[in-house]
Amino acid sequence: MEEVKEFIIGRGAEGMVVIPEGKKSVSHNHAKITINPDGTWILEDLKSANGTFIRNNNGDFRRVSRLQITPDTTIRLGTGDTFGFTFMAHHVIADSPESYEYEFRQLSKAMELQLEAEHEKEKVIERNGWIAKCSGLLLVLPCMLLGGGIDPTTRYILIAVAPVLVGFIFKNDMPRLKAIRKRREKVIVCPKCDRPLSEFDVTHKQCSRCKAH
Ligand SMILES: [Zn+2]
């Protein structure tokens, strides 16, 4: 039977997760990851001074004290500035402290889903744009054709109101697309230096800034 594996992470801890110099908000023994024989992963904050956080699907972090996680969970120790430290849980069992193979593999998958979501939204926006234009025209056309039948003021109001009406029916998806794109900057980041990665970086499985791979 396999045994329980425990990993302490912090500035004074040993192991694959090496905290670089200057990460002042990380405690000596900051957090613990336990891998149980049944394959479940547990993250526990060891009463650290600045807290342990996990990243959700939107890219935002929330503070946790004890939680079941997965190897893909992104964990932040300490503050959300340069004094904090972010890593993927799986790194505790990496081949070496400088091996980010697993992380880049996960990032490739995440990037694929991200681009899919962006393209999907772009298509909807384009389609709705066309529907809006066409139906706007459909509303304007009778006004034009009827010409003298309607007094100019009513015609003017109808023409002015048509795009607003149509815009209301086909609610603009731009803010949603922007939110999806913004998420990319938070989620598709280098597993070592935490800076946003380009599509090129992810495809080539290497960060062009810190050269982590
Ligand atoms: Zn990097």
mmCIF file of C-alpha atoms and ligand atoms in Angstrom, residues 104 189-195 197 206-212, ligand 1:
data_model
loop_
_atom_site.group_PDB
_atom_site.id
_atom_site.type_symbol
_atom_site.label_atom_id
_atom_site.label_comp_id
_atom_site.label_asym_id
_atom_site.label_seq_id
_atom_site.Cartn_x
_atom_site.Cartn_y
_atom_site.Cartn_z
ATOM 1 C CA PHE A 104 3.535 23.879 -19.978
ATOM 2 C CA VAL A 189 1.042 32.920 -17.242
ATOM 3 C CA CYS A 190 4.574 31.594 -16.888
ATOM 4 C CA PRO A 191 4.791 28.928 -14.170
ATOM 5 C CA LYS A 192 8.094 30.428 -13.052
ATOM 6 C CA CYS A 193 8.044 34.221 -13.490
ATOM 7 C CA ASP A 194 4.229 34.579 -13.446
ATOM 8 C CA ARG A 195 4.146 36.939 -16.450
ATOM 9 C CA LEU A 197 2.657 34.078 -21.989
ATOM 10 C CA GLN A 206 9.076 27.976 -23.086
ATOM 11 C CA CYS A 207 8.772 31.409 -21.487
ATOM 12 C CA SER A 208 10.511 33.939 -23.750
ATOM 13 C CA ARG A 209 11.391 36.128 -20.760
ATOM 14 C CA CYS A 210 12.757 33.843 -18.047
ATOM 15 C CA LYS A 211 13.403 30.849 -20.355
ATOM 16 C CA ALA A 212 11.560 28.437 -18.056
HETATM 17 ZN ZN ZN B 1 8.819 33.158 -17.314
#
